[in-house]
Amino acid sequence: MRRDLDHLPLAKRHELELVTRILFAEFEDALKARNAPHRKAGRILKLVLFGS
């Protein structure tokens, strides 16, 4: 599995960066709404770009 984004056009790399920031921000907001301590310990381990 490829782990770099160098093969993508610059515009797509910026778009993925924006999407990643939004995902992490929304995930953080979702965790703040949880009451149980074990549910506040969630984290994103990996983002996988899949497609042709």
XYZ file of C-alpha atoms in Angstrom:
52
model
C 0.000 0.000 0.000
C 1.314 3.390 -0.970
C 1.749 5.835 1.928
C 2.731 9.037 0.143
C 0.733 11.517 -1.894
C 3.500 12.657 -4.226
C 1.850 10.999 -7.215
C -1.288 13.169 -6.872
C -1.719 16.596 -8.458
C -1.199 19.539 -6.114
C -4.907 20.460 -6.146
C -5.884 16.943 -5.010
C -3.274 17.007 -2.255
C -4.727 20.287 -0.949
C -8.226 18.866 -1.161
C -7.186 15.794 0.841
C -5.496 18.003 3.425
C -8.728 19.977 3.855
C -10.825 16.812 4.142
C -8.388 15.399 6.710
C -8.574 18.560 8.826
C -12.374 18.494 8.707
C -12.514 14.804 9.679
C -10.212 15.298 12.660
C -12.085 18.410 13.827
C -15.474 16.713 13.574
C -14.152 13.617 15.330
C -12.832 15.789 18.165
C -16.214 17.522 18.458
C -17.988 14.153 18.531
C -15.740 12.970 21.366
C -16.474 16.100 23.400
C -20.165 15.223 23.336
C -19.532 11.818 24.949
C -19.993 11.423 28.692
C -18.365 8.052 29.426
C -14.555 8.192 29.866
C -13.996 5.099 27.728
C -15.800 6.772 24.837
C -13.656 9.910 25.118
C -10.532 7.825 24.505
C -11.305 7.290 20.810
C -8.779 8.245 18.180
C -8.275 8.029 14.457
C -5.521 5.554 13.674
C -5.457 5.726 9.906
C -7.122 7.362 6.921
C -7.213 5.196 3.833
C -7.637 6.668 0.366
C -9.284 4.034 -1.791
C -10.238 4.299 -5.401
C -9.013 4.415 -8.944
